[in-house]
CSV table of C-alpha atoms in Angstrom, one decimal:
chain,number,residue,atom,x,y,z
A,1,MET,CA,-19.7,-19.6,-31.5
A,2,GLY,CA,-18.9,-21.9,-34.3
A,3,ARG,CA,-17.2,-25.3,-33.6
A,4,THR,CA,-14.5,-23.9,-31.6
A,5,ALA,CA,-14.9,-24.1,-27.7
A,6,THR,CA,-14.8,-20.6,-26.3
A,7,VAL,CA,-14.3,-19.0,-23.0
A,8,LEU,CA,-16.0,-15.8,-22.0
A,9,ALA,CA,-13.5,-13.4,-20.2
A,10,VAL,CA,-14.8,-10.5,-18.3
A,11,ARG,CA,-12.5,-7.5,-17.9
A,12,SER,CA,-12.9,-5.1,-15.1
A,13,SER,CA,-9.7,-3.1,-15.7
A,14,ALA,CA,-8.2,-1.3,-18.8
A,15,GLY,CA,-4.9,-2.5,-17.6
A,16,SER,CA,-6.0,-6.2,-17.6
A,17,GLY,CA,-6.9,-8.8,-20.3
A,18,PRO,CA,-6.3,-12.3,-21.1
A,19,GLY,CA,-2.8,-11.5,-21.7
A,20,ARG,CA,-0.7,-14.6,-22.8
A,21,TRP,CA,-3.4,-17.0,-21.4
A,22,GLY,CA,-5.3,-15.9,-24.7
A,23,ARG,CA,-2.3,-17.2,-26.7
A,24,TRP,CA,-2.0,-20.3,-24.7
A,25,LEU,CA,-5.7,-21.2,-24.7
A,26,ALA,CA,-5.7,-20.8,-28.3
A,27,GLN,CA,-2.7,-23.3,-28.4
A,28,GLY,CA,-5.1,-25.7,-26.6
A,29,GLY,CA,-7.8,-25.3,-29.0
A,30,VAL,CA,-10.0,-22.8,-27.1
A,31,GLY,CA,-10.9,-19.4,-28.2
A,32,VAL,CA,-11.5,-16.3,-25.9
A,33,GLU,CA,-14.1,-13.6,-26.1
A,34,VAL,CA,-13.3,-10.6,-24.1
A,35,VAL,CA,-16.4,-8.4,-22.6
A,36,ARG,CA,-14.7,-5.1,-21.7
A,37,ALA,CA,-17.1,-4.5,-19.0
A,38,ASP,CA,-15.0,-1.7,-17.5
A,39,ALA,CA,-15.4,0.2,-20.8
A,40,GLY,CA,-19.1,-0.1,-20.9
A,41,ALA,CA,-19.6,-3.3,-22.5
A,42,ALA,CA,-22.7,-5.4,-21.3
A,43,VAL,CA,-22.0,-8.6,-19.5
A,44,PRO,CA,-24.4,-11.1,-20.9
A,45,ARG,CA,-27.2,-12.4,-18.7
A,46,ARG,CA,-26.7,-16.1,-19.6
A,47,LEU,CA,-23.4,-17.8,-20.1
A,48,ALA,CA,-23.6,-19.3,-23.6
A,49,HIS,CA,-19.9,-20.1,-23.8
A,50,SER,CA,-18.0,-23.2,-23.0
A,51,ALA,CA,-16.3,-21.7,-19.9
A,52,LEU,CA,-15.9,-18.4,-17.9
A,53,LEU,CA,-12.7,-16.5,-17.2
A,54,VAL,CA,-13.0,-13.6,-14.8
A,55,LEU,CA,-10.0,-11.3,-14.8
A,56,GLY,CA,-8.4,-8.9,-12.3
A,57,GLY,CA,-9.3,-5.3,-11.4
A,58,GLY,CA,-9.1,-2.9,-8.4
A,59,TYR,CA,-12.2,-4.0,-6.8
A,60,LEU,CA,-13.8,-6.2,-4.3
A,61,PRO,CA,-16.0,-8.9,-5.7
A,62,ASP,CA,-19.1,-7.0,-4.5
A,63,ASP,CA,-18.0,-3.4,-5.2
A,64,ASP,CA,-21.1,-2.8,-7.2
A,65,GLU,CA,-21.2,1.0,-6.6
A,66,ARG,CA,-17.9,1.5,-8.2
A,67,ALA,CA,-18.1,-1.4,-10.7
A,68,PRO,CA,-21.8,-2.1,-11.5
A,69,TRP,CA,-21.0,-5.0,-13.9
A,70,LEU,CA,-19.8,-7.2,-11.0
A,71,ALA,CA,-23.3,-8.1,-10.1
A,72,ALA,CA,-23.9,-9.6,-13.6
A,73,THR,CA,-20.4,-11.2,-13.5
A,74,ARG,CA,-21.3,-13.0,-10.2
A,75,GLU,CA,-24.6,-14.2,-11.6
A,76,LEU,CA,-22.6,-15.8,-14.5
A,77,MET,CA,-20.2,-17.3,-12.1
A,78,ARG,CA,-23.1,-18.8,-10.0
A,79,GLN,CA,-24.5,-20.3,-13.4
A,80,ALA,CA,-21.3,-21.8,-14.3
A,81,LEU,CA,-21.0,-23.4,-10.9
A,82,THR,CA,-24.6,-24.7,-11.1
A,83,ASP,CA,-23.9,-26.1,-14.5
A,84,GLY,CA,-20.4,-27.6,-13.7
A,85,ARG,CA,-19.0,-25.4,-16.4
A,86,PRO,CA,-15.3,-24.7,-16.2
A,87,VAL,CA,-14.3,-21.4,-14.4
A,88,PHE,CA,-11.0,-19.7,-13.8
A,89,GLY,CA,-10.9,-16.6,-11.7
A,90,ILE,CA,-7.8,-14.5,-11.6
A,91,CYS,CA,-7.1,-12.1,-8.6
A,92,LEU,CA,-10.5,-10.1,-8.4
A,93,GLY,CA,-11.9,-13.3,-10.4
A,94,GLY,CA,-10.4,-15.8,-7.7
A,95,GLN,CA,-11.8,-13.6,-4.9
A,96,MET,CA,-15.2,-13.5,-6.6
A,97,LEU,CA,-15.2,-17.3,-6.9
A,98,ALA,CA,-14.5,-17.7,-3.3
A,99,GLN,CA,-17.3,-15.3,-2.3
A,100,VAL,CA,-19.8,-16.6,-4.5
A,101,ALA,CA,-19.1,-20.2,-3.4
A,102,GLY,CA,-19.4,-19.1,0.4
A,103,GLY,CA,-16.1,-17.8,1.4
A,104,ARG,CA,-14.9,-14.4,2.6
A,105,VAL,CA,-12.9,-11.7,1.2
A,106,ALA,CA,-11.5,-8.7,2.8
A,107,GLY,CA,-10.1,-5.2,1.6
A,108,ASP,CA,-6.8,-4.1,2.6
A,109,HIS,CA,-6.1,-7.2,4.4
A,110,GLY,CA,-2.7,-8.5,5.5
A,111,ALA,CA,0.5,-7.7,3.7
A,112,PRO,CA,0.2,-6.6,0.1
A,113,GLU,CA,2.1,-8.6,-2.7
A,114,PHE,CA,3.6,-6.9,-5.9
A,115,GLY,CA,6.0,-8.6,-8.5
A,116,SER,CA,7.2,-12.1,-8.8
A,117,THR,CA,6.3,-14.1,-5.6
A,118,VAL,CA,7.3,-17.6,-4.7
A,119,LEU,CA,4.4,-19.8,-4.0
A,120,THR,CA,4.2,-23.3,-2.1
A,121,MET,CA,2.1,-26.0,-3.5
A,122,ARG,CA,0.0,-27.8,-1.0
A,123,PRO,CA,-0.3,-31.7,-0.7
A,124,GLU,CA,-3.8,-31.3,-2.3
A,125,ALA,CA,-2.3,-29.9,-5.5
A,126,ALA,CA,-0.8,-33.4,-6.2
A,127,ARG,CA,-4.4,-34.5,-6.9
A,128,ASP,CA,-5.7,-31.6,-8.7
A,129,PRO,CA,-6.2,-31.7,-12.6
A,130,LEU,CA,-4.6,-28.4,-13.3
A,131,PHE,CA,-1.9,-28.2,-10.6
A,132,GLN,CA,-0.5,-31.6,-10.2
A,133,GLY,CA,3.1,-32.1,-11.0
A,134,LEU,CA,4.0,-28.4,-11.1
A,135,PRO,CA,7.1,-27.2,-9.3
A,136,GLU,CA,7.0,-27.4,-5.5
A,137,HIS,CA,7.8,-23.5,-5.3
A,138,PRO,CA,6.7,-21.7,-8.6
A,139,SER,CA,6.9,-17.9,-9.0
A,140,ALA,CA,3.9,-16.0,-10.1
A,141,LEU,CA,3.1,-12.3,-10.5
A,142,GLU,CA,1.2,-10.6,-7.8
A,143,ASN,CA,-0.5,-7.1,-7.6
A,144,HIS,CA,-3.1,-7.1,-4.7
A,145,VAL,CA,-3.9,-5.4,-1.4
A,146,ASP,CA,-7.2,-7.2,-0.7
A,147,ALA,CA,-7.3,-11.1,0.0
A,148,ILE,CA,-9.4,-14.1,0.4
A,149,VAL,CA,-9.7,-14.5,4.3
A,150,ALA,CA,-11.8,-18.0,4.4
A,151,LEU,CA,-12.3,-20.4,1.6
A,152,PRO,CA,-15.6,-21.8,0.9
A,153,ALA,CA,-16.6,-25.0,2.6
A,154,GLY,CA,-15.3,-28.1,1.0
A,155,ALA,CA,-12.9,-26.1,-1.4
A,156,HIS,CA,-9.7,-27.6,-2.2
A,157,TRP,CA,-6.7,-25.6,-1.1
A,158,LEU,CA,-3.8,-25.8,-3.4
A,159,ALA,CA,-1.2,-23.2,-3.0
A,160,GLY,CA,-0.2,-20.4,-0.7
A,161,SER,CA,2.6,-17.8,-0.2
A,162,GLU,CA,4.4,-16.4,2.8
A,163,ARG,CA,2.2,-13.3,3.0
A,164,CYS,CA,-1.0,-14.8,1.6
A,165,PRO,CA,-2.2,-18.2,2.5
A,166,TYR,CA,-5.0,-18.6,-0.1
A,167,GLN,CA,-3.2,-18.3,-3.5
A,168,ALA,CA,-4.9,-21.0,-5.4
A,169,PHE,CA,-7.9,-23.2,-4.8
A,170,ARG,CA,-10.6,-25.3,-6.4
A,171,VAL,CA,-14.4,-25.5,-5.9
A,172,GLY,CA,-16.0,-28.5,-7.0
A,173,GLU,CA,-14.6,-30.4,-10.0
A,174,ALA,CA,-14.1,-27.5,-12.5
A,175,ALA,CA,-13.8,-24.2,-10.9
A,176,TRP,CA,-10.5,-22.7,-10.0
A,177,GLY,CA,-9.4,-19.3,-8.3
A,178,VAL,CA,-6.0,-17.8,-8.0
A,179,GLN,CA,-4.8,-14.5,-6.3
A,180,PHE,CA,-2.0,-14.2,-8.6
A,181,HIS,CA,-1.8,-13.4,-12.3
A,182,PRO,CA,-0.7,-16.3,-14.5
A,183,GLU,CA,-1.7,-14.5,-17.5
A,184,ALA,CA,0.6,-11.6,-17.0
A,185,GLY,CA,4.4,-11.5,-18.2
A,186,PRO,CA,6.9,-9.0,-16.7
A,187,GLU,CA,6.2,-6.3,-19.2
A,188,ARG,CA,2.7,-5.6,-17.5
A,189,ILE,CA,4.7,-4.4,-14.4
A,190,ARG,CA,5.8,-1.3,-16.5
A,191,ARG,CA,2.2,0.0,-16.7
A,192,TRP,CA,1.7,-0.4,-12.8
A,193,PRO,CA,1.2,3.1,-11.3
A,194,GLU,CA,4.7,4.3,-9.8
A,195,GLU,CA,3.2,6.3,-7.1
A,196,ARG,CA,0.9,3.3,-5.8
A,197,LEU,CA,4.1,1.2,-5.6
A,198,ARG,CA,6.2,3.8,-4.0
A,199,ARG,CA,3.2,4.1,-1.1
A,200,HIS,CA,4.1,0.4,-0.4
A,201,GLY,CA,8.0,0.7,-0.5
A,202,MET,CA,8.2,-0.8,-3.8
A,203,ASP,CA,10.6,-0.1,-6.7
A,204,ARG,CA,9.0,-0.7,-10.1
A,205,ALA,CA,12.4,-1.3,-12.0
A,206,GLU,CA,13.4,-3.8,-9.4
A,207,LEU,CA,10.2,-5.5,-9.5
A,208,HIS,CA,10.3,-5.7,-13.2
A,209,ARG,CA,14.1,-7.1,-13.3
A,210,VAL,CA,13.2,-9.9,-10.8
A,211,ALA,CA,10.2,-10.9,-12.8
A,212,ALA,CA,12.0,-10.9,-15.9
A,213,ASP,CA,14.8,-13.1,-14.5
A,214,ARG,CA,12.2,-15.8,-13.3
A,215,ASP,CA,9.9,-15.5,-16.3
A,216,PRO,CA,11.3,-18.4,-18.5
A,217,ALA,CA,10.4,-20.8,-15.5
A,218,THR,CA,7.2,-18.9,-14.7
A,219,ALA,CA,5.8,-19.1,-18.2
A,220,ARG,CA,6.3,-22.6,-18.4
A,221,THR,CA,4.5,-23.4,-15.3
A,222,TRP,CA,1.5,-21.2,-16.1
A,223,ARG,CA,1.2,-22.2,-19.7
A,224,GLU,CA,1.1,-25.8,-18.6
A,225,VAL,CA,-1.9,-24.8,-16.5
A,226,ALA,CA,-3.4,-22.8,-19.3
A,227,LEU,CA,-3.3,-26.0,-21.5
A,228,ARG,CA,-4.8,-28.2,-18.9
A,229,PHE,CA,-7.7,-25.8,-18.5
A,230,ALA,CA,-8.2,-25.7,-22.1
A,231,ALA,CA,-8.3,-29.5,-22.3
A,232,ARG,CA,-11.1,-29.4,-19.4
A,233,VAL,CA,-13.0,-26.8,-21.5
A,234,ARG,CA,-12.9,-28.9,-24.6
A,235,GLN,CA,-13.9,-32.1,-22.6
A,236,HIS,CA,-16.8,-30.2,-21.0
A,237,ARG,CA,-18.1,-29.0,-24.5
A,238,THR,CA,-17.8,-32.4,-25.9
């Protein structure tokens, strides 16, 4: 691992990846090592890195039959929570954090969200190390039909949206989960299956146009969060 603080990122989908969070974490002095679990790479039994990043994918957190690596990923998350090691869970990863910590997740729950979505920061965000001082109504990229239906006891509820209340939360002092995709830029929308979007009444070209228009502000917001997370990772390592 060398002298640089590193984050282990678990990938569950070929269309996923650290995206621009990899670049932003590097700017914050933190490296990222990606385990391509969806492609057959083994998820380590022990977390030997400074922090854990669990990325998105089209599964529920305990969908072990279709995605057998999820069991090992949940175990890494439990280790990180026990050790107080920084965690950031994105979409599937955020749902996994909620479930592992005692909350509940449901498949095909509520109204799905696709494309750039306006969030609302809650009062608790003003006291959060990553979310304090962010715009009251930032935009973020969404791509989900499953959702968190109950946060873990004692979790700090940080943000919601009109269709999905649990958009961001914190467990303990160093574990964050989000339903949206702060790592993804509008170009990722071009890779989303058009047939799936049409089933939900969505037009991919229009989703891309709106996301691209909002992206300068969107990128500023989530870059700041990534840099703050990097600082927490460095602080924990020290």
